[in-house]
Amino acid sequence: MNRKSLAILEYDKIKQKLFQHATTEMGKRQVKRLRPSTDLDEIQVKLLQTKDGADILRLKGGVPVPQLTLITDHLKRLEIGATLNGKELAEISQVLRSANEVNRFFMALADEKVELNYLYELEEQLETLPQLAKRLQVSLEADGYVTDDASSLLRSLRRQISTTEATIRNRLVALTRGNNAKYLSGANVTIRNDRYVIPVRAEHKGKFGGIVHDQSSSGQTYFIEPREIVELNNRLKQEQVAEKEEILRILRELSEETMPYTAELAHDAKILGEFDFINAKAKYAKELKATQPLLSEQKDIYLRQVWHPLLEMDKAVKNDIILGKDYQAMVITGPNTGGKTITLKTLGLVQMMGQSGLFIPAFENSRIGVFKDIFADIGDEQSIEQSLSTFSSHMTNIVNILEHVDQDSLVLFDELGAGTDPQEGAALAIAILDAIGASGAYVLATTHYPELKTYGFERTQTINASMEFNEETLRPTYRLLIGIPGQSNAFNISERLGLSQTIVTAARNLVAKDSQDLNNMIADLVAKRRQAEEEAISLQANLDEAQKLHHDLATAYERFVNEREQMQDQAKQKANEIVEQAKQKADEIIGELRALKQNAATEIKENELIDAKAQLNALEQKRALKKNKVLKRAKRKQAFKPNDDVMVTSYGQRGVLVQKVGEHVWEVQLGILKMKIDEADLEKVNVEPKKVKRAGTVLRSASTSHVSPQLDLRGKRYEEAMTEVDRYIDAAILAGYPSVTIVHGKGTGALRQGITQYLQSNRAVKSFNFAAPNNGGNGATVVYFR
């Protein structure tokens, strides 16, 4: 792109503003080299990089690139085997530290799933070189000072130096105190020629012996190294020399370790400069309140509410500039100081910014074209005395433009044909515009000539435009009116300034007026076109959002289906494992029961049977039910209290709650057994009240129920008898007997007492008493059911 246009449109001022936001020498160099590109793909990449930078600036405050010095010369010296000083190596170390920090920064962004277009790929090009980075960081401070950790010898030498210096100061302080103070010009210990000395008055210079190193300007004071510290100063000097030699050795070693990585370091510096440059573009876009432009391969320019980038957004007048779709040429007419020139510069400079990968000062969804060159002939009119030279200068520039212009060019003419006879100037302007149009170039021209208003109507691909003028305030509004030629305001202005109405009317009659209906029609068409453009942008935004939503929903549904299938497979596999385990456990329990049954010598106790049944019940896998209001109400209904009938789920046995013995533990009567059971293992059993029996007699036969109305327990052991009583009572109730007789004998009374306790705890028993004397007396108990 030609330099003259860059200068005319003040492109360098944009770079100066951008330069202020760069922090590294590499980034500043990139700003200095910045030029508009003519490659559409390259421009697109640069704009997307700027967008990435703007997103990171908004989310994280920018990519963390500190101030860095250019290390190109350092690396060149390393390549020829030179030893770098501490400051130069520290600057290289800073580049490596920055590369590591940027690497960690982008890893964190990736973990947070921040989407970027190009910066992840750019960051992957960084070489962190961890071993070299650690070595340099340990050995050097930011200012190049070699640290004590650089080598054990350096640390030892510096300790020796500190000890020697402390000894020298103590000796000299001792010399300056007491009676010796009167021989001194002051009590300060100082240094001359890298050796510690004391200030001695001239008349007493031989008092301390030693070596004179300096004399004051007045000659009244000698700076003397006392004889007794000469040896200490010599030792200190030797230690300091050894320290310098060790530092040089360390620097030489560090340089040798760094030398193999000069290519990687140069590339790191370049990439960090890129990040700094992208940061600068993002910060400038934020400062300017600029937006990302869309690119049009067809050079369809639509700048929505654009303003000049060197003006403040809040104060600048914003205009829509449309060029390239329906017309390739626009002729702007209007009075001086109306804003025609600034409109030309705005279009040209905004195009240059966009083609440089910068955001532009316009509203969102603005479009720019891609031009191989932008030509500008812009300059203020000069005085009449300089008209010839002005015309010659303009014409020379126009001739040069016509020699290089083509279909990929944008041409900006300010006051085309000015500086000569108006009639000839208008004719030249028309001819020049025709020549530009024939080349296929895009053109924006301003003029005073009324003949060019007609040109805009007569030529295809050409449209008139004007700068709005407020007749009330007699001031320009700086608003661009596309499709409406500039109107002459001389009559209105003259009338408002007090010129006679008669004179103004006579003047109007002398001028042929253009049809106002045509102007109104054009204005209406322009308004409708702008409305259509805005509606198209809004609809496109809605369409993009709908497509994105559809894509997100489709992706989410596909993920849901996949996860559901995976969960079903996992559930089936888990269920199969549980079933297999249950089978194995059940087989083991059944085997144990069979073994107990076959062993006639072993008597199976009731609690063993209950435990075995509990083990079988435990094989059932309980489903976790959702917690809802219905379950909560049901849970409240299931609140336990003493004397409630419950089912012990683990044993499969019914029982009665006796009392609560813990926070979630109850004592439960299970037949003749009392056990402590957790609430989680209990289920409340609702006992339905018995229906009132109708009058009548129901006959049941023992043969039908297969249950005898009398149970004889004589001769049986206590445990066996109690188990049989429990089973018999249940069977008698099921058989419908109103009463039964249990014959237990008199004996020791233990069995009778156990039966009595059992019957007292059984809620199905209405009452019981001993049999009649003729039926066994207290050796038998008659039981009545409810």
PDB file of N, CA and C in Angstrom, residues 169 172-178 180-190 197-200:
ATOM      1  N   ARG A 169      36.717  -2.725  59.552  1.00  0.00           N
ATOM      2  CA  ARG A 169      35.921  -1.623  60.114  1.00  0.00           C
ATOM      3  C   ARG A 169      36.105  -1.553  61.621  1.00  0.00           C
ATOM      4  N   LEU A 172      39.483   0.031  62.366  1.00  0.00           N
ATOM      5  CA  LEU A 172      39.504   1.468  62.072  1.00  0.00           C
ATOM      6  C   LEU A 172      38.651   2.258  63.060  1.00  0.00           C
ATOM      7  N   VAL A 173      37.522   1.694  63.447  1.00  0.00           N
ATOM      8  CA  VAL A 173      36.679   2.379  64.445  1.00  0.00           C
ATOM      9  C   VAL A 173      37.433   2.513  65.756  1.00  0.00           C
ATOM     10  N   ALA A 174      38.173   1.462  66.116  1.00  0.00           N
ATOM     11  CA  ALA A 174      38.966   1.527  67.352  1.00  0.00           C
ATOM     12  C   ALA A 174      40.024   2.629  67.266  1.00  0.00           C
ATOM     13  N   LEU A 175      40.618   2.818  66.073  1.00  0.00           N
ATOM     14  CA  LEU A 175      41.643   3.853  65.886  1.00  0.00           C
ATOM     15  C   LEU A 175      41.070   5.260  65.967  1.00  0.00           C
ATOM     16  N   THR A 176      39.797   5.397  65.625  1.00  0.00           N
ATOM     17  CA  THR A 176      39.198   6.750  65.587  1.00  0.00           C
ATOM     18  C   THR A 176      38.606   7.161  66.924  1.00  0.00           C
ATOM     19  N   ARG A 177      38.657   6.325  67.912  1.00  0.00           N
ATOM     20  CA  ARG A 177      38.074   6.667  69.212  1.00  0.00           C
ATOM     21  C   ARG A 177      39.160   7.073  70.220  1.00  0.00           C
ATOM     22  N   GLY A 178      38.705   7.569  71.323  1.00  0.00           N
ATOM     23  CA  GLY A 178      39.620   7.924  72.415  1.00  0.00           C
ATOM     24  C   GLY A 178      40.529   9.088  72.041  1.00  0.00           C
ATOM     25  N   ASN A 180      42.894   9.281  69.950  1.00  0.00           N
ATOM     26  CA  ASN A 180      43.226   9.417  68.531  1.00  0.00           C
ATOM     27  C   ASN A 180      42.260  10.320  67.784  1.00  0.00           C
ATOM     28  N   ALA A 181      41.099  10.594  68.363  1.00  0.00           N
ATOM     29  CA  ALA A 181      40.094  11.388  67.669  1.00  0.00           C
ATOM     30  C   ALA A 181      40.590  12.789  67.362  1.00  0.00           C
ATOM     31  N   LYS A 182      41.499  13.329  68.207  1.00  0.00           N
ATOM     32  CA  LYS A 182      41.965  14.699  67.990  1.00  0.00           C
ATOM     33  C   LYS A 182      42.883  14.817  66.776  1.00  0.00           C
ATOM     34  N   TYR A 183      43.369  13.660  66.272  1.00  0.00           N
ATOM     35  CA  TYR A 183      44.252  13.705  65.103  1.00  0.00           C
ATOM     36  C   TYR A 183      43.473  13.595  63.792  1.00  0.00           C
ATOM     37  N   LEU A 184      42.187  13.377  63.902  1.00  0.00           N
ATOM     38  CA  LEU A 184      41.371  13.110  62.713  1.00  0.00           C
ATOM     39  C   LEU A 184      40.509  14.300  62.334  1.00  0.00           C
ATOM     40  N   SER A 185      40.191  14.394  61.061  1.00  0.00           N
ATOM     41  CA  SER A 185      39.258  15.423  60.577  1.00  0.00           C
ATOM     42  C   SER A 185      37.812  14.989  60.802  1.00  0.00           C
ATOM     43  N   GLY A 186      37.595  13.741  61.032  1.00  0.00           N
ATOM     44  CA  GLY A 186      36.259  13.205  61.283  1.00  0.00           C
ATOM     45  C   GLY A 186      36.384  11.749  61.672  1.00  0.00           C
ATOM     46  N   ALA A 187      35.310  11.215  62.201  1.00  0.00           N
ATOM     47  CA  ALA A 187      35.348   9.832  62.678  1.00  0.00           C
ATOM     48  C   ALA A 187      34.842   8.854  61.628  1.00  0.00           C
ATOM     49  N   ASN A 188      34.709   9.315  60.382  1.00  0.00           N
ATOM     50  CA  ASN A 188      34.148   8.467  59.338  1.00  0.00           C
ATOM     51  C   ASN A 188      35.221   7.598  58.704  1.00  0.00           C
ATOM     52  N   VAL A 189      34.890   6.320  58.562  1.00  0.00           N
ATOM     53  CA  VAL A 189      35.737   5.394  57.821  1.00  0.00           C
ATOM     54  C   VAL A 189      35.284   5.437  56.369  1.00  0.00           C
ATOM     55  N   THR A 190      36.196   5.625  55.451  1.00  0.00           N
ATOM     56  CA  THR A 190      35.821   5.744  54.045  1.00  0.00           C
ATOM     57  C   THR A 190      36.718   4.871  53.191  1.00  0.00           C
ATOM     58  N   VAL A 197      40.249   3.582  54.428  1.00  0.00           N
ATOM     59  CA  VAL A 197      41.153   4.614  54.959  1.00  0.00           C
ATOM     60  C   VAL A 197      40.426   5.432  56.012  1.00  0.00           C
ATOM     61  N   ILE A 198      41.227   6.276  56.751  1.00  0.00           N
ATOM     62  CA  ILE A 198      40.636   7.206  57.715  1.00  0.00           C
ATOM     63  C   ILE A 198      41.128   8.615  57.375  1.00  0.00           C
ATOM     64  N   PRO A 199      40.305   9.658  57.653  1.00  0.00           N
ATOM     65  CA  PRO A 199      40.695  11.041  57.353  1.00  0.00           C
ATOM     66  C   PRO A 199      41.581  11.612  58.483  1.00  0.00           C
ATOM     67  N   VAL A 200      42.827  11.937  58.184  1.00  0.00           N
ATOM     68  CA  VAL A 200      43.786  12.435  59.186  1.00  0.00           C
ATOM     69  C   VAL A 200      44.150  13.881  58.843  1.00  0.00           C
TER      70      VAL A 200
END
